[in-house]
Amino acid sequence: MIDITFSRQLIIIGLLFLMAFSCIDCNNVANDYKAIKPATASNWQAPDTNSLVSTPGADLIRYGKELIINTAKYLGPKGTVVFISNGMNCGNCHLDGGTRINGNCFAMVAATYPKFRNRSGKSESIQFRINDCLERSLNGKKLDTSSKEMAAMVAYLKWLGKDVPKNIVIKGMGVPIVPLLSRAASVEKGGHVFKLRCSSCHGANGLGLLKPDSSGYIYPPLWGSHSYNVKAGIFRLSSSAGFVKYNMPYNAKPQAPSLTDEEAWDVAAFINTQERTFKTFPDDWPMLSSKPIDYPFGPFSDSFSEQQHKYGPFTSIKNPKNNKVALDK
């Protein structure tokens, strides 16, 4: 009887030790998880181009920056290298050479690519993403991935993000989402906003202002064949509204936007209603349920119309995953 009791005591003590060590292990797992969770940083600054003096491949990086800012000069209709784009520059959407916070900043590209994206349904390389933009936002053709120009742009993007760790999330990499309206965006109201706030730079006809030598644009066209086509990310209303509210006019400060939420949604609706190139990418969005709620082309995994998916109101469209505008451009 004594032996049995003693054995039971040993068993109980053993179980207690197991429980204790199990809890320690669980805590370690939890702590490890917390350690690798994405942190948030809002103080990123673009590396100083003066530091390129001692950087390997400095000339290639400088050329990459030049290609981003003045894409049309090299790749446009009168390009000095090849004719594959419509006359716009990558820098028209990726402001200040892709260094402006809330202006489609490139800071996290090096740390996040290769990256799985819902639009293609696969892991994308930086080269794939650059060509995606050339075909959509610049309404052009793919750039040879073995070309010096592709190597230069990739080198520049990697240099911009050279100090960004993979477990850091920097605020303001895309464009902020403007709070959703309870109504559909109004094309008519947006036309008035465009006339008052946008036409002085982009022209009353929205076709932009060409450089004197016609090699590119001083102010880019907002519609027409020399603007982005319907499958560009900025053709989605949330992207367009966020871009114009927090970045336009060009010297706008995100802390003091010149447009109200309603004006931003309405002018985005007006701009994206105008005629532009219709281009098909049949392999887009292989999983219908991953389409953002403001993606305006069917088929959809819900019963809402293309009209509502384009103009809203978006508050009544339930995204299966998170009930908000998805950010996959």
PDB file of C-alpha atoms in Angstrom, residues 54-264:
ATOM      1  CA  SER A  54      31.391  54.079 -53.004  1.00  0.00           C
ATOM      2  CA  THR A  55      28.559  51.672 -53.872  1.00  0.00           C
ATOM      3  CA  PRO A  56      29.257  48.735 -56.212  1.00  0.00           C
ATOM      4  CA  GLY A  57      27.183  49.094 -59.362  1.00  0.00           C
ATOM      5  CA  ALA A  58      26.550  52.791 -58.719  1.00  0.00           C
ATOM      6  CA  ASP A  59      26.163  53.683 -62.388  1.00  0.00           C
ATOM      7  CA  LEU A  60      23.573  50.935 -62.894  1.00  0.00           C
ATOM      8  CA  ILE A  61      21.596  52.148 -59.860  1.00  0.00           C
ATOM      9  CA  ARG A  62      21.668  55.736 -61.130  1.00  0.00           C
ATOM     10  CA  TYR A  63      20.466  54.550 -64.526  1.00  0.00           C
ATOM     11  CA  GLY A  64      17.647  52.646 -62.844  1.00  0.00           C
ATOM     12  CA  LYS A  65      16.515  55.769 -61.037  1.00  0.00           C
ATOM     13  CA  GLU A  66      16.655  57.721 -64.300  1.00  0.00           C
ATOM     14  CA  LEU A  67      14.530  55.060 -66.009  1.00  0.00           C
ATOM     15  CA  ILE A  68      11.886  55.233 -63.259  1.00  0.00           C
ATOM     16  CA  ILE A  69      11.676  59.033 -63.397  1.00  0.00           C
ATOM     17  CA  ASN A  70      12.023  59.505 -67.169  1.00  0.00           C
ATOM     18  CA  THR A  71      10.761  56.193 -68.542  1.00  0.00           C
ATOM     19  CA  ALA A  72       9.383  57.716 -71.737  1.00  0.00           C
ATOM     20  CA  LYS A  73      12.769  59.165 -72.697  1.00  0.00           C
ATOM     21  CA  TYR A  74      14.170  55.643 -73.004  1.00  0.00           C
ATOM     22  CA  LEU A  75      11.176  53.326 -73.485  1.00  0.00           C
ATOM     23  CA  GLY A  76       8.407  55.577 -74.808  1.00  0.00           C
ATOM     24  CA  PRO A  77       7.076  56.295 -78.322  1.00  0.00           C
ATOM     25  CA  LYS A  78      10.255  58.276 -79.045  1.00  0.00           C
ATOM     26  CA  GLY A  79      12.460  56.238 -76.733  1.00  0.00           C
ATOM     27  CA  THR A  80      16.212  56.216 -77.237  1.00  0.00           C
ATOM     28  CA  VAL A  81      16.467  52.508 -76.307  1.00  0.00           C
ATOM     29  CA  VAL A  82      13.239  50.799 -77.368  1.00  0.00           C
ATOM     30  CA  PHE A  83       9.623  51.763 -78.131  1.00  0.00           C
ATOM     31  CA  ILE A  84       7.469  49.771 -75.731  1.00  0.00           C
ATOM     32  CA  SER A  85       5.421  52.239 -73.623  1.00  0.00           C
ATOM     33  CA  ASN A  86       2.857  54.973 -74.071  1.00  0.00           C
ATOM     34  CA  GLY A  87       4.805  58.087 -73.046  1.00  0.00           C
ATOM     35  CA  MET A  88       4.068  58.016 -69.327  1.00  0.00           C
ATOM     36  CA  ASN A  89       6.761  57.477 -66.704  1.00  0.00           C
ATOM     37  CA  CYS A  90       6.892  54.990 -63.834  1.00  0.00           C
ATOM     38  CA  GLY A  91       7.405  58.099 -61.716  1.00  0.00           C
ATOM     39  CA  ASN A  92       3.934  59.379 -62.595  1.00  0.00           C
ATOM     40  CA  CYS A  93       2.504  56.842 -60.151  1.00  0.00           C
ATOM     41  CA  HIS A  94       5.612  56.086 -58.043  1.00  0.00           C
ATOM     42  CA  LEU A  95       6.236  59.649 -56.963  1.00  0.00           C
ATOM     43  CA  ASP A  96       9.661  61.184 -56.351  1.00  0.00           C
ATOM     44  CA  GLY A  97      11.328  58.212 -57.968  1.00  0.00           C
ATOM     45  CA  GLY A  98       9.355  55.829 -55.773  1.00  0.00           C
ATOM     46  CA  THR A  99      10.492  57.390 -52.500  1.00  0.00           C
ATOM     47  CA  ARG A 100       7.383  59.326 -51.446  1.00  0.00           C
ATOM     48  CA  ILE A 101       5.464  57.876 -48.507  1.00  0.00           C
ATOM     49  CA  ASN A 102       1.787  57.361 -49.486  1.00  0.00           C
ATOM     50  CA  GLY A 103       2.825  57.794 -53.127  1.00  0.00           C
ATOM     51  CA  ASN A 104       3.394  54.145 -54.134  1.00  0.00           C
ATOM     52  CA  CYS A 105       6.782  54.007 -52.435  1.00  0.00           C
ATOM     53  CA  PHE A 106       9.327  51.330 -53.389  1.00  0.00           C
ATOM     54  CA  ALA A 107      10.961  50.995 -49.958  1.00  0.00           C
ATOM     55  CA  MET A 108       9.692  47.473 -49.249  1.00  0.00           C
ATOM     56  CA  VAL A 109      10.112  45.943 -52.703  1.00  0.00           C
ATOM     57  CA  ALA A 110      13.499  44.368 -51.995  1.00  0.00           C
ATOM     58  CA  ALA A 111      12.282  42.907 -48.695  1.00  0.00           C
ATOM     59  CA  THR A 112       8.987  41.488 -49.986  1.00  0.00           C
ATOM     60  CA  TYR A 113       9.752  40.126 -53.463  1.00  0.00           C
ATOM     61  CA  PRO A 114       9.433  37.424 -54.689  1.00  0.00           C
ATOM     62  CA  LYS A 115       5.866  37.854 -53.475  1.00  0.00           C
ATOM     63  CA  PHE A 116       2.604  35.954 -53.939  1.00  0.00           C
ATOM     64  CA  ARG A 117      -0.120  38.193 -55.344  1.00  0.00           C
ATOM     65  CA  ASN A 118      -3.762  37.334 -55.750  1.00  0.00           C
ATOM     66  CA  ARG A 119      -4.083  39.060 -59.113  1.00  0.00           C
ATOM     67  CA  SER A 120      -1.727  36.622 -60.834  1.00  0.00           C
ATOM     68  CA  GLY A 121      -2.295  33.790 -58.373  1.00  0.00           C
ATOM     69  CA  LYS A 122       1.417  33.084 -58.153  1.00  0.00           C
ATOM     70  CA  SER A 123       4.706  34.257 -56.696  1.00  0.00           C
ATOM     71  CA  GLU A 124       6.026  37.221 -58.663  1.00  0.00           C
ATOM     72  CA  SER A 125       9.607  38.378 -59.117  1.00  0.00           C
ATOM     73  CA  ILE A 126      10.590  42.055 -59.240  1.00  0.00           C
ATOM     74  CA  GLN A 127      11.098  41.665 -62.995  1.00  0.00           C
ATOM     75  CA  PHE A 128       7.580  40.238 -63.394  1.00  0.00           C
ATOM     76  CA  ARG A 129       6.130  43.151 -61.434  1.00  0.00           C
ATOM     77  CA  ILE A 130       7.993  45.755 -63.476  1.00  0.00           C
ATOM     78  CA  ASN A 131       6.696  44.229 -66.709  1.00  0.00           C
ATOM     79  CA  ASP A 132       3.202  44.066 -65.230  1.00  0.00           C
ATOM     80  CA  CYS A 133       3.327  47.833 -64.732  1.00  0.00           C
ATOM     81  CA  LEU A 134       4.724  48.406 -68.209  1.00  0.00           C
ATOM     82  CA  GLU A 135       1.851  46.446 -69.754  1.00  0.00           C
ATOM     83  CA  ARG A 136      -0.871  47.990 -67.596  1.00  0.00           C
ATOM     84  CA  SER A 137      -0.010  51.417 -66.182  1.00  0.00           C
ATOM     85  CA  LEU A 138       2.169  52.390 -69.160  1.00  0.00           C
ATOM     86  CA  ASN A 139      -0.141  50.556 -71.585  1.00  0.00           C
ATOM     87  CA  GLY A 140       2.848  49.025 -73.309  1.00  0.00           C
ATOM     88  CA  LYS A 141       4.813  45.829 -73.796  1.00  0.00           C
ATOM     89  CA  LYS A 142       7.162  43.764 -71.681  1.00  0.00           C
ATOM     90  CA  LEU A 143      10.796  44.724 -71.328  1.00  0.00           C
ATOM     91  CA  ASP A 144      13.412  42.070 -72.063  1.00  0.00           C
ATOM     92  CA  THR A 145      14.262  40.668 -68.626  1.00  0.00           C
ATOM     93  CA  SER A 146      17.905  40.212 -69.677  1.00  0.00           C
ATOM     94  CA  SER A 147      18.264  43.844 -70.770  1.00  0.00           C
ATOM     95  CA  LYS A 148      20.471  46.441 -69.117  1.00  0.00           C
ATOM     96  CA  GLU A 149      17.361  48.531 -68.468  1.00  0.00           C
ATOM     97  CA  MET A 150      15.656  45.771 -66.489  1.00  0.00           C
ATOM     98  CA  ALA A 151      18.845  45.124 -64.527  1.00  0.00           C
ATOM     99  CA  ALA A 152      19.131  48.843 -63.767  1.00  0.00           C
ATOM    100  CA  MET A 153      15.578  49.210 -62.465  1.00  0.00           C
ATOM    101  CA  VAL A 154      15.921  46.103 -60.306  1.00  0.00           C
ATOM    102  CA  ALA A 155      19.248  47.393 -58.959  1.00  0.00           C
ATOM    103  CA  TYR A 156      17.648  50.747 -58.069  1.00  0.00           C
ATOM    104  CA  LEU A 157      14.682  49.132 -56.302  1.00  0.00           C
ATOM    105  CA  LYS A 158      16.972  46.866 -54.305  1.00  0.00           C
ATOM    106  CA  TRP A 159      19.220  49.778 -53.391  1.00  0.00           C
ATOM    107  CA  LEU A 160      16.244  51.812 -52.136  1.00  0.00           C
ATOM    108  CA  GLY A 161      15.252  48.967 -49.814  1.00  0.00           C
ATOM    109  CA  LYS A 162      18.739  47.878 -48.800  1.00  0.00           C
ATOM    110  CA  ASP A 163      18.233  48.838 -45.150  1.00  0.00           C
ATOM    111  CA  VAL A 164      14.682  47.466 -44.783  1.00  0.00           C
ATOM    112  CA  PRO A 165      14.591  44.089 -42.960  1.00  0.00           C
ATOM    113  CA  LYS A 166      12.139  41.442 -44.100  1.00  0.00           C
ATOM    114  CA  ASN A 167      10.170  41.526 -40.822  1.00  0.00           C
ATOM    115  CA  ILE A 168       9.446  45.259 -40.913  1.00  0.00           C
ATOM    116  CA  VAL A 169       6.247  46.815 -42.254  1.00  0.00           C
ATOM    117  CA  ILE A 170       6.642  50.461 -43.182  1.00  0.00           C
ATOM    118  CA  LYS A 171       3.564  52.630 -43.173  1.00  0.00           C
ATOM    119  CA  GLY A 172       2.574  54.385 -46.355  1.00  0.00           C
ATOM    120  CA  MET A 173       3.970  52.056 -49.011  1.00  0.00           C
ATOM    121  CA  GLY A 174       0.958  52.123 -51.331  1.00  0.00           C
ATOM    122  CA  VAL A 175      -1.674  54.810 -51.086  1.00  0.00           C
ATOM    123  CA  PRO A 176      -4.043  55.242 -48.141  1.00  0.00           C
ATOM    124  CA  ILE A 177      -7.598  54.029 -48.569  1.00  0.00           C
ATOM    125  CA  VAL A 178     -10.041  56.913 -48.427  1.00  0.00           C
ATOM    126  CA  PRO A 179     -12.951  56.134 -46.066  1.00  0.00           C
ATOM    127  CA  LEU A 180     -15.753  54.457 -47.991  1.00  0.00           C
ATOM    128  CA  LEU A 181     -18.828  56.482 -48.885  1.00  0.00           C
ATOM    129  CA  SER A 182     -22.344  55.375 -48.036  1.00  0.00           C
ATOM    130  CA  ARG A 183     -23.342  56.233 -51.609  1.00  0.00           C
ATOM    131  CA  ALA A 184     -21.982  55.471 -55.042  1.00  0.00           C
ATOM    132  CA  ALA A 185     -19.259  57.748 -56.349  1.00  0.00           C
ATOM    133  CA  SER A 186     -20.732  60.419 -58.618  1.00  0.00           C
ATOM    134  CA  VAL A 187     -19.278  60.899 -62.095  1.00  0.00           C
ATOM    135  CA  GLU A 188     -21.189  64.171 -62.476  1.00  0.00           C
ATOM    136  CA  LYS A 189     -19.846  65.640 -59.240  1.00  0.00           C
ATOM    137  CA  GLY A 190     -16.405  64.353 -60.109  1.00  0.00           C
ATOM    138  CA  GLY A 191     -16.517  66.264 -63.389  1.00  0.00           C
ATOM    139  CA  HIS A 192     -16.964  69.505 -61.475  1.00  0.00           C
ATOM    140  CA  VAL A 193     -14.051  68.634 -59.183  1.00  0.00           C
ATOM    141  CA  PHE A 194     -11.864  67.836 -62.184  1.00  0.00           C
ATOM    142  CA  LYS A 195     -12.672  71.129 -63.873  1.00  0.00           C
ATOM    143  CA  LEU A 196     -11.910  73.157 -60.751  1.00  0.00           C
ATOM    144  CA  ARG A 197      -8.941  71.252 -59.326  1.00  0.00           C
ATOM    145  CA  CYS A 198      -7.266  69.131 -62.025  1.00  0.00           C
ATOM    146  CA  SER A 199      -7.727  70.653 -65.474  1.00  0.00           C
ATOM    147  CA  SER A 200      -5.187  73.455 -64.959  1.00  0.00           C
ATOM    148  CA  CYS A 201      -2.384  70.859 -65.108  1.00  0.00           C
ATOM    149  CA  HIS A 202      -3.839  67.878 -66.939  1.00  0.00           C
ATOM    150  CA  GLY A 203      -5.849  69.934 -69.432  1.00  0.00           C
ATOM    151  CA  ALA A 204      -9.565  70.367 -69.877  1.00  0.00           C
ATOM    152  CA  ASN A 205      -9.508  67.313 -72.146  1.00  0.00           C
ATOM    153  CA  GLY A 206      -7.512  65.274 -69.587  1.00  0.00           C
ATOM    154  CA  LEU A 207      -4.840  64.438 -72.153  1.00  0.00           C
ATOM    155  CA  GLY A 208      -1.990  66.010 -70.244  1.00  0.00           C
ATOM    156  CA  LEU A 209       0.755  68.399 -71.318  1.00  0.00           C
ATOM    157  CA  LEU A 210       3.513  67.148 -73.608  1.00  0.00           C
ATOM    158  CA  LYS A 211       7.135  68.234 -73.334  1.00  0.00           C
ATOM    159  CA  PRO A 212       8.225  70.599 -76.127  1.00  0.00           C
ATOM    160  CA  ASP A 213      10.078  67.770 -77.899  1.00  0.00           C
ATOM    161  CA  SER A 214       7.117  65.364 -77.435  1.00  0.00           C
ATOM    162  CA  SER A 215       9.417  62.804 -75.784  1.00  0.00           C
ATOM    163  CA  GLY A 216       7.128  62.555 -72.751  1.00  0.00           C
ATOM    164  CA  TYR A 217       4.747  64.489 -70.567  1.00  0.00           C
ATOM    165  CA  ILE A 218       5.173  67.357 -68.146  1.00  0.00           C
ATOM    166  CA  TYR A 219       1.725  66.503 -66.794  1.00  0.00           C
ATOM    167  CA  PRO A 220       0.557  62.973 -67.661  1.00  0.00           C
ATOM    168  CA  PRO A 221      -2.690  62.182 -69.468  1.00  0.00           C
ATOM    169  CA  LEU A 222      -5.435  60.847 -67.223  1.00  0.00           C
ATOM    170  CA  TRP A 223      -7.276  59.023 -69.992  1.00  0.00           C
ATOM    171  CA  GLY A 224      -6.876  58.127 -73.642  1.00  0.00           C
ATOM    172  CA  SER A 225      -4.421  55.727 -75.295  1.00  0.00           C
ATOM    173  CA  HIS A 226      -1.409  57.399 -73.690  1.00  0.00           C
ATOM    174  CA  SER A 227      -2.750  56.871 -70.179  1.00  0.00           C
ATOM    175  CA  TYR A 228      -3.074  53.699 -68.104  1.00  0.00           C
ATOM    176  CA  ASN A 229      -5.374  50.992 -69.417  1.00  0.00           C
ATOM    177  CA  VAL A 230      -8.365  49.439 -67.662  1.00  0.00           C
ATOM    178  CA  LYS A 231      -6.346  46.648 -66.042  1.00  0.00           C
ATOM    179  CA  ALA A 232      -3.923  48.961 -64.229  1.00  0.00           C
ATOM    180  CA  GLY A 233      -4.191  49.044 -60.452  1.00  0.00           C
ATOM    181  CA  ILE A 234      -5.075  52.735 -60.455  1.00  0.00           C
ATOM    182  CA  PHE A 235      -8.173  51.978 -62.527  1.00  0.00           C
ATOM    183  CA  ARG A 236      -9.688  50.678 -59.293  1.00  0.00           C
ATOM    184  CA  LEU A 237     -11.518  53.506 -57.573  1.00  0.00           C
ATOM    185  CA  SER A 238      -9.927  52.974 -54.146  1.00  0.00           C
ATOM    186  CA  SER A 239      -6.425  53.283 -55.641  1.00  0.00           C
ATOM    187  CA  SER A 240      -7.310  56.308 -57.720  1.00  0.00           C
ATOM    188  CA  ALA A 241      -9.166  58.114 -54.925  1.00  0.00           C
ATOM    189  CA  GLY A 242      -6.348  57.504 -52.438  1.00  0.00           C
ATOM    190  CA  PHE A 243      -3.718  58.658 -54.911  1.00  0.00           C
ATOM    191  CA  VAL A 244      -5.423  61.938 -55.796  1.00  0.00           C
ATOM    192  CA  LYS A 245      -6.464  62.792 -52.252  1.00  0.00           C
ATOM    193  CA  TYR A 246      -3.073  62.316 -50.634  1.00  0.00           C
ATOM    194  CA  ASN A 247      -0.784  63.300 -53.507  1.00  0.00           C
ATOM    195  CA  MET A 248      -2.512  65.847 -55.721  1.00  0.00           C
ATOM    196  CA  PRO A 249      -1.681  68.525 -56.549  1.00  0.00           C
ATOM    197  CA  TYR A 250       1.873  67.221 -56.819  1.00  0.00           C
ATOM    198  CA  ASN A 251       3.159  69.176 -53.818  1.00  0.00           C
ATOM    199  CA  ALA A 252       0.212  68.192 -51.597  1.00  0.00           C
ATOM    200  CA  LYS A 253       0.883  67.155 -48.020  1.00  0.00           C
ATOM    201  CA  PRO A 254      -0.887  63.982 -46.809  1.00  0.00           C
ATOM    202  CA  GLN A 255      -1.507  65.665 -43.464  1.00  0.00           C
ATOM    203  CA  ALA A 256      -3.438  68.461 -45.177  1.00  0.00           C
ATOM    204  CA  PRO A 257      -5.102  67.082 -48.334  1.00  0.00           C
ATOM    205  CA  SER A 258      -6.769  69.564 -50.645  1.00  0.00           C
ATOM    206  CA  LEU A 259      -9.718  67.285 -51.432  1.00  0.00           C
ATOM    207  CA  THR A 260     -12.464  65.945 -49.180  1.00  0.00           C
ATOM    208  CA  ASP A 261     -13.223  62.223 -49.105  1.00  0.00           C
ATOM    209  CA  GLU A 262     -16.268  62.722 -51.310  1.00  0.00           C
ATOM    210  CA  GLU A 263     -14.354  64.849 -53.814  1.00  0.00           C
ATOM    211  CA  ALA A 264     -11.606  62.231 -54.051  1.00  0.00           C
TER     212      ALA A 264
END
